[in-house]
Coordinates of C-alpha atoms and ligand atoms in Angstrom, one line a residue:
M1 CA -35.5 1.8 5.9
T2 CA -35.9 2.9 2.1
D3 CA -33.0 3.8 -0.3
A4 CA -33.8 7.2 -0.6
A5 CA -34.0 7.4 3.9
F6 CA -31.0 5.4 4.2
L7 CA -28.8 7.5 1.7
D8 CA -30.6 10.5 3.4
R9 CA -28.5 9.2 6.8
L10 CA -25.6 8.3 4.7
A11 CA -25.1 12.4 3.3
A12 CA -26.1 13.8 6.8
I13 CA -23.2 12.3 8.5
V14 CA -20.3 13.3 5.4
G15 CA -22.4 16.2 3.8
P16 CA -24.1 16.2 0.9
S17 CA -21.0 16.9 -1.1
G18 CA -19.5 13.6 0.5
L19 CA -22.2 11.4 -1.7
V20 CA -22.1 10.5 -5.5
T21 CA -24.5 8.4 -6.7
G22 CA -26.7 8.7 -10.3
A23 CA -24.9 9.5 -13.3
E24 CA -21.6 11.5 -11.4
L25 CA -21.3 7.8 -9.9
R26 CA -21.8 5.9 -13.3
G27 CA -19.5 8.1 -14.7
R28 CA -16.3 6.6 -12.6
S29 CA -15.1 3.3 -13.8
A30 CA -15.6 0.1 -12.0
N31 CA -11.3 0.2 -11.7
W32 CA -8.6 0.5 -13.5
T33 CA -9.2 -3.0 -15.0
R34 CA -12.5 -2.1 -15.9
P35 CA -12.8 1.1 -17.3
A36 CA -15.4 0.6 -19.5
E37 CA -17.4 -0.5 -17.1
P38 CA -19.3 2.3 -14.5
C39 CA -19.0 1.5 -10.5
A40 CA -21.9 -0.7 -9.8
A41 CA -22.7 0.3 -6.4
L42 CA -26.0 2.2 -4.9
A43 CA -23.4 5.4 -3.7
L44 CA -20.1 6.3 -2.8
V45 CA -19.3 7.8 0.4
R46 CA -16.4 10.1 1.0
P47 CA -15.9 10.3 4.8
R48 CA -13.3 13.3 5.5
S49 CA -12.3 11.5 9.2
T50 CA -12.2 8.4 10.9
Q51 CA -14.9 9.6 12.9
E52 CA -17.4 9.9 9.7
T53 CA -16.1 6.7 8.8
S54 CA -16.8 4.9 12.2
A55 CA -20.2 6.6 11.6
V56 CA -20.9 5.7 8.4
M57 CA -20.2 1.7 9.1
A58 CA -22.3 2.0 12.3
A59 CA -25.3 3.1 9.6
C60 CA -24.4 0.5 7.2
H61 CA -23.9 -2.0 9.7
E62 CA -27.8 -1.6 11.6
S63 CA -29.4 -1.1 7.9
G64 CA -28.0 -4.5 7.5
V65 CA -25.5 -3.0 4.3
A66 CA -22.8 -4.2 2.8
V67 CA -19.5 -1.8 2.2
V68 CA -16.5 -1.8 -0.5
P69 CA -13.6 -0.4 0.7
R70 CA -12.1 2.0 -2.4
G71 CA -8.9 3.9 -3.1
G72 CA -7.5 4.6 -6.2
A73 CA -8.8 1.4 -7.5
T74 CA -5.5 -0.3 -9.3
G75 CA -6.1 -2.8 -7.9
L76 CA -5.7 -5.3 -10.5
V77 CA -7.4 -8.7 -8.6
D78 CA -11.1 -6.5 -8.6
G79 CA -11.1 -5.9 -5.0
T80 CA -13.4 -2.9 -5.3
L81 CA -15.8 -4.3 -7.8
C82 CA -18.9 -4.0 -5.7
Q83 CA -22.9 -5.2 -6.1
P84 CA -25.7 -2.4 -7.0
D85 CA -27.0 -3.1 -3.4
E86 CA -23.5 -2.4 -1.7
I87 CA -22.1 1.2 -1.0
T88 CA -18.5 1.8 -1.8
L89 CA -16.3 3.3 0.4
S90 CA -13.9 6.0 -1.1
T91 CA -10.6 7.2 0.7
E92 CA -10.5 10.2 -1.2
R93 CA -10.9 12.6 1.0
M94 CA -8.9 11.2 4.0
I95 CA -5.9 12.5 2.2
G96 CA -3.5 14.6 4.8
I97 CA -0.8 14.2 5.5
E98 CA 1.5 15.4 9.0
P99 CA 4.7 17.2 9.0
V100 CA 7.3 14.2 8.9
D101 CA 9.2 13.2 12.0
P102 CA 13.0 14.0 11.1
L103 CA 14.3 12.6 13.7
G104 CA 11.7 9.5 14.2
M105 CA 12.0 9.3 11.0
T106 CA 8.4 8.3 10.1
V107 CA 5.1 10.1 8.7
V108 CA 1.1 10.1 10.0
V109 CA -0.6 9.9 6.5
G110 CA -4.6 9.9 5.7
T111 CA -4.8 6.5 3.9
G112 CA -6.6 8.5 0.9
A113 CA -2.7 10.0 0.9
T114 CA -1.5 8.7 -2.7
I115 CA 1.8 6.2 -2.8
E116 CA 3.2 9.5 -4.9
S117 CA 1.9 12.6 -2.5
V118 CA 4.1 10.6 0.5
Q119 CA 7.3 10.3 -1.9
E120 CA 7.3 13.6 -2.2
A121 CA 6.6 14.8 1.4
A122 CA 8.9 12.4 2.2
S123 CA 11.6 13.9 -0.1
A124 CA 10.8 17.3 0.8
A125 CA 12.0 16.7 4.4
G126 CA 14.9 15.1 3.1
L127 CA 13.7 11.5 4.0
F128 CA 12.9 8.7 1.6
F129 CA 9.5 6.7 2.0
P130 CA 10.6 3.5 -0.4
L131 CA 7.3 2.0 -1.7
D132 CA 7.1 2.0 -5.8
L133 CA 4.8 1.4 -8.0
G134 CA 3.9 1.8 -11.4
A135 CA 0.2 3.2 -10.4
R136 CA 2.4 5.7 -7.8
G137 CA 0.3 8.7 -8.9
S138 CA -3.4 7.0 -7.8
A139 CA -2.7 4.1 -5.9
T140 CA -3.1 4.6 -2.4
I141 CA -1.8 4.5 0.9
G142 CA -5.0 2.7 2.0
G143 CA -5.1 0.8 -0.7
A144 CA -1.2 -0.5 -0.8
I145 CA -1.6 -1.3 3.1
S146 CA -4.9 -3.5 2.3
T147 CA -3.2 -5.2 -0.7
N148 CA 0.2 -5.1 1.5
A149 CA 1.3 -3.9 -2.1
G150 CA 5.3 -5.1 -2.7
G151 CA 6.7 -3.1 -6.5
L152 CA 10.3 -2.4 -7.2
R153 CA 11.9 -2.1 -4.0
V154 CA 11.1 -5.0 -2.4
L155 CA 14.9 -6.6 -2.1
R156 CA 16.0 -3.8 -0.1
Y157 CA 13.5 -2.6 1.8
G158 CA 10.4 -5.2 1.9
M159 CA 6.6 -5.0 1.3
M160 CA 4.4 -2.5 2.8
R161 CA 4.3 -4.6 5.8
E162 CA 7.8 -3.5 6.7
M163 CA 7.3 0.5 6.4
V164 CA 4.0 0.3 8.6
L165 CA 4.6 1.3 12.2
G166 CA 1.0 1.3 12.9
L167 CA -3.0 2.5 11.5
E168 CA -6.1 3.2 12.8
A169 CA -8.7 1.0 11.3
V170 CA -13.1 1.3 11.8
L171 CA -14.6 -2.3 12.0
A172 CA -17.6 -3.5 10.4
D173 CA -19.8 -2.0 12.7
G174 CA -18.3 1.2 13.5
T175 CA -16.1 0.5 16.3
V176 CA -12.7 1.9 16.0
V177 CA -9.4 0.4 16.6
S178 CA -6.6 3.0 16.9
S179 CA -3.2 1.4 16.8
M180 CA -1.1 4.7 16.2
R181 CA 2.4 3.8 17.6
P182 CA 5.4 5.5 15.9
L183 CA 7.3 1.9 17.4
I184 CA 9.6 0.2 15.6
K185 CA 9.6 -2.3 18.7
N186 CA 6.4 -3.1 20.5
N187 CA 5.9 -6.8 21.6
T188 CA 2.8 -5.8 23.9
G189 CA 0.4 -9.3 22.4
L190 CA -1.6 -9.5 19.5
D191 CA -0.1 -6.7 16.7
L192 CA -3.4 -5.6 15.3
K193 CA -2.3 -3.8 12.7
Q194 CA -1.1 -6.7 11.3
L195 CA -4.5 -7.6 11.3
F196 CA -5.6 -5.3 8.2
L197 CA -2.4 -5.0 6.1
G198 CA -3.0 -7.6 3.2
T199 CA -6.4 -8.3 3.8
E200 CA -8.3 -6.3 1.2
G201 CA -10.7 -4.3 2.8
T202 CA -12.5 -7.9 4.6
L203 CA -11.5 -6.4 8.3
G204 CA -11.9 -2.9 8.7
I205 CA -11.5 0.7 7.0
V206 CA -7.6 1.6 7.5
T207 CA -8.0 5.5 7.9
R208 CA -4.8 6.8 8.9
A209 CA -1.5 5.1 9.4
V210 CA 2.1 5.7 10.7
L211 CA 4.7 5.4 7.8
R212 CA 8.5 4.6 8.4
L213 CA 10.4 6.8 6.6
R214 CA 14.3 5.8 5.6
P215 CA 17.8 7.8 4.8
E216 CA 17.4 9.2 1.3
P217 CA 19.9 6.8 -1.2
A218 CA 22.6 9.0 -1.9
G219 CA 22.2 7.5 -5.0
Y220 CA 21.9 4.8 -8.2
A221 CA 24.0 2.6 -10.2
T222 CA 21.0 1.0 -13.1
A223 CA 22.4 -1.6 -15.7
L224 CA 20.5 -3.3 -18.7
I225 CA 21.9 -6.8 -18.7
A226 CA 21.7 -9.4 -20.9
C227 CA 22.6 -13.2 -19.7
P228 CA 22.1 -16.5 -21.2
G229 CA 19.0 -17.3 -18.8
V230 CA 16.7 -16.6 -15.4
D231 CA 19.9 -18.6 -13.6
D232 CA 22.5 -16.2 -14.8
G233 CA 20.3 -13.5 -14.0
A234 CA 20.5 -15.3 -10.5
R235 CA 23.9 -15.3 -10.4
V236 CA 24.2 -11.6 -11.0
L237 CA 22.1 -10.6 -8.6
R238 CA 24.0 -12.8 -5.7
A239 CA 27.1 -11.3 -6.7
A240 CA 26.2 -8.1 -6.8
Q241 CA 24.1 -8.4 -3.1
S242 CA 27.0 -9.8 -1.6
A243 CA 29.6 -6.9 -3.3
F244 CA 27.0 -4.2 -2.2
Q245 CA 26.0 -6.2 0.7
G246 CA 22.1 -6.1 -0.1
R247 CA 22.3 -2.9 -1.0
V248 CA 20.7 -3.9 -4.7
S249 CA 17.6 -2.0 -4.9
S250 CA 16.0 -4.0 -7.6
F251 CA 16.2 -6.8 -10.2
E252 CA 13.5 -6.7 -12.2
G253 CA 13.8 -9.6 -14.6
L254 CA 12.0 -9.0 -19.0
W255 CA 12.1 -12.2 -21.1
P256 CA 12.8 -11.6 -24.8
D257 CA 9.6 -10.8 -25.9
F258 CA 8.6 -8.7 -23.2
Y259 CA 11.5 -6.5 -24.2
R260 CA 11.0 -6.4 -27.6
L261 CA 7.3 -5.0 -27.6
M262 CA 8.4 -2.5 -24.8
T263 CA 10.9 -1.0 -26.9
A264 CA 9.2 -1.3 -30.3
A265 CA 9.1 2.1 -32.7
G266 CA 7.8 4.7 -30.9
R267 CA 8.2 3.1 -27.4
A268 CA 11.3 3.2 -24.8
T269 CA 14.5 3.0 -26.8
P270 CA 16.2 -0.4 -26.8
P271 CA 19.9 0.3 -25.6
L272 CA 20.5 -3.5 -25.9
G273 CA 19.8 -5.2 -29.1
H274 CA 16.6 -7.9 -29.9
D275 CA 18.1 -11.3 -30.0
Y276 CA 19.3 -12.1 -26.2
P277 CA 17.6 -15.0 -24.4
F278 CA 17.4 -13.4 -21.0
Y279 CA 17.0 -9.4 -19.7
A280 CA 18.1 -7.8 -16.8
I281 CA 17.5 -3.7 -14.9
I282 CA 19.5 -3.9 -11.9
E283 CA 19.5 -0.8 -9.8
I284 CA 22.2 -0.3 -6.5
E285 CA 22.2 2.0 -4.1
C286 CA 24.9 3.9 -4.2
V287 CA 27.5 7.0 -3.7
A288 CA 29.5 8.3 -7.4
E289 CA 33.0 7.1 -6.3
E290 CA 31.1 3.4 -6.1
S291 CA 30.4 3.5 -9.7
D292 CA 34.1 2.0 -11.0
R293 CA 33.0 -1.0 -8.7
F294 CA 29.7 -1.5 -9.6
L295 CA 31.2 -1.4 -13.6
S296 CA 34.3 -3.9 -12.8
L297 CA 31.8 -6.3 -10.8
L298 CA 29.9 -6.3 -14.6
E299 CA 33.0 -6.3 -16.3
G300 CA 34.5 -9.5 -14.9
L301 CA 31.0 -11.1 -15.0
M302 CA 30.6 -10.6 -19.1
G303 CA 34.5 -12.4 -19.0
E304 CA 33.1 -15.0 -17.3
G305 CA 29.9 -15.8 -19.9
T306 CA 27.8 -14.7 -16.9
I307 CA 26.6 -11.8 -18.2
L308 CA 25.9 -11.5 -22.1
D309 CA 26.1 -7.5 -22.8
A310 CA 25.5 -4.3 -20.5
A311 CA 24.4 -1.1 -21.0
V312 CA 25.0 0.8 -17.4
A313 CA 23.1 4.4 -17.5
A314 CA 25.0 7.2 -17.7
S315 CA 22.9 10.0 -16.1
E316 CA 19.2 9.8 -14.4
E317 CA 17.5 10.5 -18.2
Q318 CA 19.1 7.3 -19.2
R319 CA 18.0 5.5 -15.8
R320 CA 15.1 6.7 -16.6
G321 CA 15.2 5.5 -20.0
M322 CA 15.6 1.8 -18.8
W323 CA 12.8 2.1 -15.8
R324 CA 10.2 3.2 -18.6
I325 CA 10.7 -0.1 -20.5
R326 CA 9.6 -1.9 -17.5
D327 CA 7.0 0.4 -16.2
R328 CA 5.0 2.0 -19.3
V329 CA 3.1 -1.6 -19.2
E330 CA 0.3 -0.1 -21.0
H331 CA 1.8 -0.5 -23.6
L332 CA 0.3 -4.5 -23.2
N333 CA -2.8 -3.5 -23.0
A334 CA -2.7 -1.3 -26.2
D335 CA -1.7 -4.6 -28.0
G336 CA -4.1 -6.7 -26.8
I337 CA -2.1 -8.7 -24.3
E338 CA -4.1 -7.5 -20.9
R339 CA -4.5 -10.2 -18.8
A340 CA -2.3 -10.2 -16.7
F341 CA -1.1 -12.1 -13.7
D342 CA 1.1 -12.2 -10.7
V343 CA 3.0 -15.6 -9.7
S344 CA 5.6 -16.4 -7.0
V345 CA 7.8 -19.2 -7.8
P346 CA 11.5 -19.9 -6.0
L347 CA 14.5 -18.2 -8.5
S348 CA 16.3 -21.8 -8.4
R349 CA 12.5 -23.2 -9.8
M350 CA 12.0 -20.2 -12.3
D351 CA 14.0 -21.1 -15.2
G352 CA 12.1 -24.6 -15.6
Y353 CA 8.8 -23.2 -14.7
V354 CA 8.8 -20.2 -17.3
R355 CA 10.3 -22.5 -20.2
G356 CA 6.9 -25.5 -19.4
A357 CA 4.4 -22.7 -19.3
L358 CA 5.6 -20.0 -22.5
D359 CA 5.5 -23.9 -24.1
R360 CA 1.9 -24.5 -22.9
L361 CA 1.3 -20.7 -23.9
A362 CA 2.6 -21.6 -26.9
A363 CA 0.1 -24.3 -27.7
I364 CA -3.2 -22.9 -27.0
P365 CA -4.8 -21.1 -30.3
G366 CA -4.9 -17.2 -30.3
C367 CA -2.7 -17.0 -27.3
R368 CA 0.0 -14.2 -26.8
A369 CA 1.8 -14.3 -24.1
V370 CA 4.7 -12.1 -22.3
V371 CA 6.5 -12.6 -19.0
Y372 CA 8.7 -10.2 -16.8
G373 CA 8.7 -9.1 -13.0
H374 CA 10.2 -8.3 -9.5
I375 CA 12.3 -12.0 -9.9
G376 CA 14.8 -11.0 -7.0
D377 CA 11.2 -11.1 -4.7
N378 CA 10.4 -14.7 -6.8
N379 CA 7.6 -12.4 -8.1
L380 CA 6.7 -13.3 -11.8
H381 CA 4.0 -11.2 -13.7
W382 CA 2.8 -12.0 -16.9
N383 CA 0.4 -10.4 -19.0
T384 CA -1.9 -12.4 -22.2
T385 CA -4.4 -12.4 -24.4
R386 CA -8.4 -12.4 -23.6
L387 CA -9.6 -15.8 -25.2
D388 CA -12.8 -17.1 -24.9
V389 CA -14.0 -18.6 -21.6
A390 CA -12.0 -22.0 -22.6
G391 CA -9.0 -20.3 -23.6
N392 CA -8.9 -18.4 -20.7
A393 CA -8.9 -21.6 -18.7
A394 CA -6.1 -23.0 -20.2
I395 CA -4.7 -20.8 -19.9
D396 CA -4.5 -20.0 -16.0
A397 CA -3.8 -24.2 -16.1
A398 CA -0.5 -23.4 -17.9
I399 CA 0.0 -20.9 -15.7
Y400 CA -1.3 -21.6 -11.8
E401 CA -1.0 -25.4 -11.8
P402 CA 2.6 -25.8 -11.8
L403 CA 3.0 -23.4 -9.1
A404 CA 1.7 -25.6 -6.5
E405 CA 4.6 -28.5 -6.7
L406 CA 7.0 -25.6 -6.9
N407 CA 6.7 -24.4 -3.4
G408 CA 5.0 -20.9 -5.3
S409 CA 1.8 -18.6 -4.3
V410 CA -1.0 -17.8 -6.9
S411 CA -0.4 -14.0 -6.0
A412 CA 2.6 -12.4 -5.1
E413 CA 2.0 -8.8 -4.2
H414 CA -1.7 -8.2 -5.8
G415 CA -4.3 -9.7 -3.5
I416 CA -6.6 -12.5 -3.9
G417 CA -9.8 -10.1 -4.4
L418 CA -12.4 -12.0 -6.6
E419 CA -10.4 -12.7 -9.3
K420 CA -8.3 -15.4 -8.1
R421 CA -11.0 -16.6 -5.3
S422 CA -10.7 -20.0 -7.0
K423 CA -6.8 -20.2 -6.7
L424 CA -6.6 -19.8 -3.2
K425 CA -6.8 -23.4 -2.5
L426 CA -4.0 -24.2 -4.7
S427 CA -1.3 -22.0 -2.1
R428 CA -3.0 -22.7 0.7
S429 CA -4.2 -25.7 2.8
P430 CA -8.0 -26.1 3.9
E431 CA -6.8 -25.6 7.3
E432 CA -5.0 -22.5 5.8
I433 CA -8.0 -21.0 4.6
A434 CA -10.3 -22.3 7.5
V435 CA -8.1 -20.1 9.7
M436 CA -8.6 -17.2 7.7
R437 CA -12.4 -17.8 8.1
M438 CA -12.1 -18.5 11.5
V439 CA -10.8 -14.4 11.6
K440 CA -13.2 -13.0 9.7
R441 CA -16.3 -14.2 10.9
A442 CA -14.6 -12.7 14.8
L443 CA -14.3 -9.2 13.2
D444 CA -17.0 -9.6 10.7
P445 CA -19.8 -11.7 11.8
D446 CA -22.2 -10.9 9.3
G447 CA -20.2 -10.8 6.4
R448 CA -21.0 -7.0 5.1
L449 CA -16.8 -6.1 4.8
N450 CA -15.9 -6.2 1.6
P451 CA -17.8 -9.5 0.8
G452 CA -17.0 -12.2 -1.8
K453 CA -13.2 -11.1 -1.2
I454 CA -10.5 -13.4 -0.7
F455 CA -13.3 -16.4 0.5
Ligands
LIG1 C1 0.2 -0.1 -13.3 C2 -0.1 -0.4 -12.1 C3 1.3 -1.4 -11.7 C4 1.0 -1.7 -10.4 N1 2.5 -2.0 -10.3 C5 1.6 -2.5 -8.9 C6 3.6 -3.1 -8.2 O1 4.8 -3.2 -8.8 N2 3.8 -4.0 -7.3 C7 1.6 -4.2 -6.2 O2 2.2 -4.6 -4.8 N3 1.0 -3.5 -7.2 C8 0.8 -3.1 -8.0 N4 -0.8 -2.6 -8.9 C9 -1.3 -2.9 -8.1 C10 -2.1 -1.6 -6.8 O3 -1.7 0.0 -7.7 C11 -1.6 -2.1 -6.0 O4 -2.9 -3.1 -5.3 C12 -2.3 -0.8 -4.9 O5 -2.0 -1.0 -4.3 C13 -3.3 -0.6 -4.7 O6 -3.7 0.6 -4.1 P1 -5.7 1.4 -4.3 O7 -5.3 2.7 -4.2 O8 -5.4 1.7 -6.0 O9 -6.4 0.3 -3.8 P2 -7.2 0.1 -4.4 O10 -7.5 -1.0 -6.1 O11 -8.8 1.0 -4.4 O12 -7.6 -1.4 -3.6 C14 -7.3 -2.3 -4.1 C15 -8.2 -3.5 -2.1 O13 -7.4 -2.6 -1.0 C16 -9.4 -2.4 -0.1 N5 -8.5 -1.3 0.1 C17 -8.8 0.3 -0.9 N6 -8.5 0.9 0.7 C18 -8.8 0.0 1.4 C19 -9.0 0.6 2.7 N7 -8.1 2.2 2.9 N8 -9.1 0.1 4.2 C20 -9.2 -1.5 3.9 N9 -9.6 -1.4 2.4 C21 -9.0 -0.8 1.5 C22 -10.4 -2.4 -1.7 O14 -11.6 -2.7 -0.7 C23 -9.6 -3.4 -2.4 O15 -9.6 -4.9 -1.8 C24 0.5 -2.5 -10.3 C25 -1.0 -1.6 -10.6 C26 -1.1 -1.5 -11.7 C27 -2.3 -0.4 -12.4

């Protein structure tokens, strides 16, 4: 079948407005990290339902065409990058959010719905969808499922895996696997939804999901603290978790270069001076009456020297101001510190790891680096300058090489995609990778779903 005949077949399934090609397609960027690079696919297809997705996949299967799933394209490991002979399947027309079940505390959504739209729907029903990350306005539920997204509240609510009760997926040959049960307990053989959580669109296209909602937090106590080092930060976290029985929802570490850059003139206002060795934003879910207890905790830790200085948010505006210091990572790009890394390190070994990596990075000519992250979840983000091939390899080595010995991970929450394929072996054994390949072959024997990603 010629390209034109194949595209006509797809257009017949999704309607003419469901197929984007030519200049309109080239007007879309490859993804968030490559804003100037046009999407390279043969066509972008926009089904409106699971049934249309199934028909598109069956057509691609018969014609031997590979398919790259695409949500908001905010993923940071090139998981949505396409070749010119591939189709990219966008979920942007599957954005329906059904009425919230207030008693079961669940909601059924199309996977093209953005994280923010689901947060808003939950909030309108007096409930709470806890997943939250900087790209919430563009990132989709399908992307969050496929990357098992983490974000800012993992400490309290877990990753996306914890928020998905059921889902519907379309396999490479068009088969629909529907596991849309709104059940917390369901031990009936293999938990098939897990096949699609964190597997980056390599095993199926997720079209719908049943999400678990939570009661809306009564309020927050938020502070920016400065400590002598990350180990002291960890002590603050443990003390707060004990004092507030696991209601610490965020603990974000900010090393000094990151803090200075995010609070430079014209950016977020710095609540604390610039000369401390380590900063953290700590947020606790609590009622207003508990704020005195939060203050006493911080004061006690200051008395011991575990905290050097602290600013407590006295209003929602101040709280948002503190989060702006953490959230506005676009400042890093503006300063040319644009290569993003996402790794995991046990908290007890983080201090030595960061010091060692910073020393190695400082020795690379032309390299600037900052480090910050969801350290309560063992998760560090590095951002560095982009150098030439040799320079980038030296940066990669400084950040990734120590991880294997530390029992860390080359990807905490962003996934592997194309970008980290060569690093997978640093975090996974040959046996683990062999089993992953077996699963891939069983579900997609011809390798047509998001080819080349992960492996
Ligand atoms: C400013 C910023 C902040 C971020 N912060 C965080 C953070 O704190 N935590 C975090 O985890 N991530 C973060 N990210 C990364 C990104 O937002 C998440 O990975 C998000 O889950 C991706 O969603 P998306 O809809 O953009 O997915 P996309 O980028 O479109 O896709 C991601 C992967 O999932 C696949 N995919 C997408 N939709 C489907 C589907 N329906 N079925 C099957 N496969 C699919 C794609 O093929 C690709 O492999 C951040 C990104 C940015 C730009």
